[in-house]
């Protein structure tokens, strides 16, 4: 079993984590290493759920914070092993998010007496379908491990800035129907693809809203991500399906988001296939954390696991080293300066 | 080997042909039987090309006509063996087009001294891709067998009416381009599916022309047969392809048909994937044939092998027993009355 030295420099620890491959579904080795390293620390109680690891302090502090990061990565793309160059750690998962995991592990090991109780969560299967998500599994199987938290920090790459809340997601199929006919006698049918022009034009004309919450602007989105029509080369299609994806501000509920999309397409068949609410930024609930972390908070427009904490009633924000636009790229890296900055600022806050 | 009795009644002969299965690619047995039956007739010279059979008279007449029919059928659909009920022959290929083949075989056997020379063509692989078409193969490999023809009768089902000429076909992909982006930041991209609304609306607004030739109205068509866009559920699509199918009057050349479609979509990428010209009705060139066949000629809106004759400079028309809308259906049949009417009228014309 690989042994992780949590007293090592954060750069060395990041590289050690990158060099422990952990594509989604293959996190056993890295979870073993993380579990063993944390179990050696007397101030932490360590639990395992699948290939996720939870470590808690129990110091009787009046407040408790969760610090969480996922252990898995997307598949390798010729970017192993790690290497250090230009003051950056390069390699699979360096940005998303072994740099953030290294920072959290360093804090777990080196801040035995924090000002608030802490729950560290290192979890599996974030990069795959939601049903496999390790954080979701802990919440479902061992909810007590996440209880009594007042706020959560998810160490997703955010360029060492604070990204607060996240937008919700809605997916729907808009089905336009017609009548089949042979194209040699097309006038005997009704071309569903032609009728879909109105749906696509309405999407093109639509101006998404901009919703300001806690001073942060959540810019919504609504658009087609797929169009499918076609029976055969000589048949007038009787169905055209326009799949739309909506990103909605965290102030809207799932029901409101659905009603909004349906309201734009009266008279059409609208089949909502997925709707996941976002997470409010909750900046007023996290106290001095944002001030200590320094940067001006930004709204998170993508969906992240902060929404899982929001669903548990825990305000959460994204804060971690690495440029989020490098996530899932073969050339991903994390700047050494951001690793150090994140570790220093969080340590300052914890003390 | 099955023996065909060409002196039998046309109903019995139709049933015998239906009971000789000949799905496209599997015509060897039926071609053997047809070849043997025709070779026994002293007034015909018989040739074989693949599983197609050509039989010619050489009586020194000033004019020559081709009478052609395909031997193959679509796959069986629980509709074998043949059966006679309600004065109809039921079964695979009864309508498309073993009834027509039976009529032609009866004429070949029973009219040894026609008023014009005749070339009978019974060919393979009409129901599959054009490259395998037996008539096309004969034209390519043994063009002499089709030479010196003044007109052609293709015995495709036409409800015992005359369907003259056929329309051309053009297929094209209209490609609309945009720029990819993550849907969480959709405004950074350009949604190609949204932009395709204009293409689809233009198709919906378009009124195809009606072209009158020799008194027959060819009603053209232009429409989408497929729309494809989509990269992933969270990606703004950068490409939307609208596949259009055009049916154009036989008075337009392939080049004119292509220019017409391109002219409707200036500024768009238009990729023409197939263009096959139609066949002019040529009613003035077929002499008294239409008058003898009796029914008022109709324009053929679908594409048929008459266009292959037109490409050889031979005017051709569709004339055969059976309702063309029953072709390729499990319940296809051919009315006995139409079998007899087609045989009688053609015999009258040949004598």
mmCIF file of N, CA, C and O in Angstrom, chain A residues 182-188 234, chain B residues 162-169 209-211 216-221 245-250 276 278-279 298-304 306 318 324:
data_model
loop_
_atom_site.group_PDB
_atom_site.id
_atom_site.type_symbol
_atom_site.label_atom_id
_atom_site.label_comp_id
_atom_site.label_asym_id
_atom_site.label_seq_id
_atom_site.Cartn_x
_atom_site.Cartn_y
_atom_site.Cartn_z
ATOM 1 N N UNK A 182 -44.588 9.669 -47.729
ATOM 2 C CA UNK A 182 -43.475 9.470 -48.647
ATOM 3 C C UNK A 182 -43.096 10.836 -49.211
ATOM 4 O O UNK A 182 -43.965 11.646 -49.509
ATOM 5 N N UNK A 183 -41.785 11.088 -49.346
ATOM 6 C CA UNK A 183 -41.393 12.414 -49.831
ATOM 7 C C UNK A 183 -41.834 12.672 -51.264
ATOM 8 O O UNK A 183 -41.884 13.821 -51.693
ATOM 9 N N UNK A 184 -42.173 11.608 -52.016
ATOM 10 C CA UNK A 184 -42.694 11.835 -53.365
ATOM 11 C C UNK A 184 -44.086 12.470 -53.313
ATOM 12 O O UNK A 184 -44.531 13.052 -54.298
ATOM 13 N N UNK A 185 -44.738 12.355 -52.171
ATOM 14 C CA UNK A 185 -46.050 12.974 -51.964
ATOM 15 C C UNK A 185 -46.049 13.667 -50.608
ATOM 16 O O UNK A 185 -46.897 13.438 -49.754
ATOM 17 N N UNK A 186 -45.061 14.552 -50.432
ATOM 18 C CA UNK A 186 -44.834 15.166 -49.120
ATOM 19 C C UNK A 186 -46.057 15.941 -48.634
ATOM 20 O O UNK A 186 -46.275 16.062 -47.432
ATOM 21 N N UNK A 187 -46.840 16.465 -49.547
ATOM 22 C CA UNK A 187 -47.992 17.269 -49.143
ATOM 23 C C UNK A 187 -49.061 16.465 -48.417
ATOM 24 O O UNK A 187 -49.961 17.029 -47.819
ATOM 25 N N UNK A 188 -48.943 15.146 -48.466
ATOM 26 C CA UNK A 188 -49.909 14.324 -47.723
ATOM 27 C C UNK A 188 -49.523 14.213 -46.248
ATOM 28 O O UNK A 188 -50.289 13.663 -45.452
ATOM 29 N N UNK A 234 -36.446 8.980 -47.521
ATOM 30 C CA UNK A 234 -37.588 9.290 -48.393
ATOM 31 C C UNK A 234 -38.893 9.397 -47.601
ATOM 32 O O UNK A 234 -39.965 9.187 -48.136
ATOM 33 N N UNK B 162 -51.607 3.968 -66.720
ATOM 34 C CA UNK B 162 -50.318 4.372 -67.272
ATOM 35 C C UNK B 162 -49.746 5.488 -66.403
ATOM 36 O O UNK B 162 -50.391 6.528 -66.217
ATOM 37 N N UNK B 163 -48.563 5.252 -65.832
ATOM 38 C CA UNK B 163 -47.855 6.299 -65.108
ATOM 39 C C UNK B 163 -46.624 6.651 -65.926
ATOM 40 O O UNK B 163 -45.767 5.798 -66.173
ATOM 41 N N UNK B 164 -46.595 7.912 -66.339
ATOM 42 C CA UNK B 164 -45.603 8.302 -67.343
ATOM 43 C C UNK B 164 -44.444 9.058 -66.714
ATOM 44 O O UNK B 164 -44.636 9.905 -65.843
ATOM 45 N N UNK B 165 -43.230 8.749 -67.172
ATOM 46 C CA UNK B 165 -42.031 9.425 -66.678
ATOM 47 C C UNK B 165 -41.826 9.173 -65.200
ATOM 48 O O UNK B 165 -42.421 8.286 -64.601
ATOM 49 N N UNK B 166 -40.928 9.935 -64.594
ATOM 50 C CA UNK B 166 -40.804 9.939 -63.135
ATOM 51 C C UNK B 166 -40.004 11.157 -62.732
ATOM 52 O O UNK B 166 -39.270 11.726 -63.539
ATOM 53 N N UNK B 167 -40.175 11.564 -61.480
ATOM 54 C CA UNK B 167 -39.471 12.747 -60.989
ATOM 55 C C UNK B 167 -38.037 12.389 -60.596
ATOM 56 O O UNK B 167 -37.729 11.235 -60.300
ATOM 57 N N UNK B 168 -37.191 13.398 -60.568
ATOM 58 C CA UNK B 168 -35.823 13.218 -60.108
ATOM 59 C C UNK B 168 -35.725 13.369 -58.599
ATOM 60 O O UNK B 168 -36.658 13.800 -57.933
ATOM 61 N N UNK B 169 -34.584 12.930 -58.069
ATOM 62 C CA UNK B 169 -34.346 12.975 -56.621
ATOM 63 C C UNK B 169 -33.047 13.727 -56.365
ATOM 64 O O UNK B 169 -32.039 13.476 -57.034
ATOM 65 N N UNK B 209 -42.995 23.833 -56.743
ATOM 66 C CA UNK B 209 -43.637 24.155 -58.021
ATOM 67 C C UNK B 209 -44.413 22.960 -58.568
ATOM 68 O O UNK B 209 -44.202 21.818 -58.164
ATOM 69 N N UNK B 210 -45.319 23.298 -59.469
ATOM 70 C CA UNK B 210 -46.070 22.260 -60.194
ATOM 71 C C UNK B 210 -45.746 22.456 -61.667
ATOM 72 O O UNK B 210 -46.034 23.495 -62.240
ATOM 73 N N UNK B 211 -45.149 21.450 -62.253
ATOM 74 C CA UNK B 211 -44.645 21.561 -63.622
ATOM 75 C C UNK B 211 -45.481 20.652 -64.524
ATOM 76 O O UNK B 211 -45.642 19.467 -64.242
ATOM 77 N N UNK B 216 -49.277 16.453 -68.195
ATOM 78 C CA UNK B 216 -49.230 15.802 -66.878
ATOM 79 C C UNK B 216 -48.600 16.761 -65.865
ATOM 80 O O UNK B 216 -47.585 17.399 -66.160
ATOM 81 N N UNK B 217 -49.196 16.845 -64.680
ATOM 82 C CA UNK B 217 -48.663 17.749 -63.667
ATOM 83 C C UNK B 217 -47.725 16.997 -62.726
ATOM 84 O O UNK B 217 -48.138 16.075 -62.022
ATOM 85 N N UNK B 218 -46.464 17.410 -62.728
ATOM 86 C CA UNK B 218 -45.477 16.871 -61.786
ATOM 87 C C UNK B 218 -45.383 17.844 -60.615
ATOM 88 O O UNK B 218 -44.924 18.968 -60.772
ATOM 89 N N UNK B 219 -45.843 17.405 -59.465
ATOM 90 C CA UNK B 219 -45.846 18.262 -58.284
ATOM 91 C C UNK B 219 -44.544 18.018 -57.534
ATOM 92 O O UNK B 219 -44.294 16.923 -57.038
ATOM 93 N N UNK B 220 -43.719 19.036 -57.470
ATOM 94 C CA UNK B 220 -42.400 18.865 -56.860
ATOM 95 C C UNK B 220 -42.492 18.895 -55.334
ATOM 96 O O UNK B 220 -43.532 19.243 -54.751
ATOM 97 N N UNK B 221 -41.396 18.551 -54.703
ATOM 98 C CA UNK B 221 -41.355 18.553 -53.238
ATOM 99 C C UNK B 221 -39.966 18.903 -52.749
ATOM 100 O O UNK B 221 -38.973 18.629 -53.427
ATOM 101 N N UNK B 245 -34.579 16.455 -48.853
ATOM 102 C CA UNK B 245 -34.868 15.590 -49.988
ATOM 103 C C UNK B 245 -35.736 16.385 -50.948
ATOM 104 O O UNK B 245 -36.747 16.948 -50.549
ATOM 105 N N UNK B 246 -35.294 16.456 -52.188
ATOM 106 C CA UNK B 246 -36.053 17.182 -53.203
ATOM 107 C C UNK B 246 -36.532 16.203 -54.265
ATOM 108 O O UNK B 246 -35.800 15.295 -54.665
ATOM 109 N N UNK B 247 -37.766 16.355 -54.679
ATOM 110 C CA UNK B 247 -38.301 15.613 -55.826
ATOM 111 C C UNK B 247 -38.575 16.656 -56.897
ATOM 112 O O UNK B 247 -39.372 17.571 -56.666
ATOM 113 N N UNK B 248 -37.882 16.528 -58.015
ATOM 114 C CA UNK B 248 -37.997 17.582 -59.025
ATOM 115 C C UNK B 248 -38.513 17.029 -60.352
ATOM 116 O O UNK B 248 -38.300 15.875 -60.702
ATOM 117 N N UNK B 249 -39.200 17.913 -61.055
ATOM 118 C CA UNK B 249 -39.853 17.520 -62.307
ATOM 119 C C UNK B 249 -38.808 17.026 -63.310
ATOM 120 O O UNK B 249 -37.669 17.479 -63.311
ATOM 121 N N UNK B 250 -39.204 16.083 -64.189
ATOM 122 C CA UNK B 250 -38.230 15.507 -65.126
ATOM 123 C C UNK B 250 -37.746 16.492 -66.178
ATOM 124 O O UNK B 250 -36.814 16.183 -66.907
ATOM 125 N N UNK B 276 -30.249 12.445 -58.899
ATOM 126 C CA UNK B 276 -30.581 11.508 -59.976
ATOM 127 C C UNK B 276 -31.713 12.135 -60.775
ATOM 128 O O UNK B 276 -32.792 12.378 -60.226
ATOM 129 N N UNK B 278 -34.863 12.652 -63.339
ATOM 130 C CA UNK B 278 -36.056 11.847 -63.583
ATOM 131 C C UNK B 278 -36.131 11.413 -65.044
ATOM 132 O O UNK B 278 -35.120 11.306 -65.727
ATOM 133 N N UNK B 279 -37.344 11.143 -65.485
ATOM 134 C CA UNK B 279 -37.553 10.708 -66.871
ATOM 135 C C UNK B 279 -38.759 11.448 -67.413
ATOM 136 O O UNK B 279 -39.816 11.494 -66.771
ATOM 137 N N UNK B 298 -51.144 9.198 -65.954
ATOM 138 C CA UNK B 298 -50.881 10.000 -64.746
ATOM 139 C C UNK B 298 -49.376 10.238 -64.653
ATOM 140 O O UNK B 298 -48.589 9.442 -65.150
ATOM 141 N N UNK B 299 -48.990 11.312 -63.978
ATOM 142 C CA UNK B 299 -47.549 11.517 -63.777
ATOM 143 C C UNK B 299 -47.060 10.587 -62.668
ATOM 144 O O UNK B 299 -47.770 10.343 -61.693
ATOM 145 N N UNK B 300 -45.847 10.034 -62.819
ATOM 146 C CA UNK B 300 -45.256 9.229 -61.741
ATOM 147 C C UNK B 300 -44.426 10.169 -60.878
ATOM 148 O O UNK B 300 -43.489 10.809 -61.363
ATOM 149 N N UNK B 301 -44.770 10.232 -59.592
ATOM 150 C CA UNK B 301 -44.080 11.177 -58.717
ATOM 151 C C UNK B 301 -42.880 10.539 -58.033
ATOM 152 O O UNK B 301 -41.916 11.200 -57.706
ATOM 153 N N UNK B 302 -42.942 9.237 -57.806
ATOM 154 C CA UNK B 302 -41.781 8.550 -57.256
ATOM 155 C C UNK B 302 -40.749 8.320 -58.352
ATOM 156 O O UNK B 302 -41.009 8.555 -59.538
ATOM 157 N N UNK B 303 -39.578 7.838 -57.936
ATOM 158 C CA UNK B 303 -38.525 7.530 -58.906
ATOM 159 C C UNK B 303 -38.598 6.046 -59.205
ATOM 160 O O UNK B 303 -38.765 5.224 -58.305
ATOM 161 N N UNK B 304 -38.531 5.659 -60.464
ATOM 162 C CA UNK B 304 -38.505 4.232 -60.799
ATOM 163 C C UNK B 304 -37.442 4.005 -61.863
ATOM 164 O O UNK B 304 -36.824 4.951 -62.364
ATOM 165 N N UNK B 306 -37.762 3.573 -64.804
ATOM 166 C CA UNK B 306 -37.978 4.211 -66.111
ATOM 167 C C UNK B 306 -36.894 5.247 -66.366
ATOM 168 O O UNK B 306 -36.534 5.506 -67.523
ATOM 169 N N UNK B 318 -44.556 3.385 -66.802
ATOM 170 C CA UNK B 318 -44.917 2.335 -65.847
ATOM 171 C C UNK B 318 -46.332 1.884 -66.161
ATOM 172 O O UNK B 318 -47.249 2.700 -66.307
ATOM 173 N N UNK B 324 -49.982 0.507 -56.213
ATOM 174 C CA UNK B 324 -48.605 0.781 -55.774
ATOM 175 C C UNK B 324 -48.505 1.064 -54.270
ATOM 176 O O UNK B 324 -47.450 0.834 -53.679
#
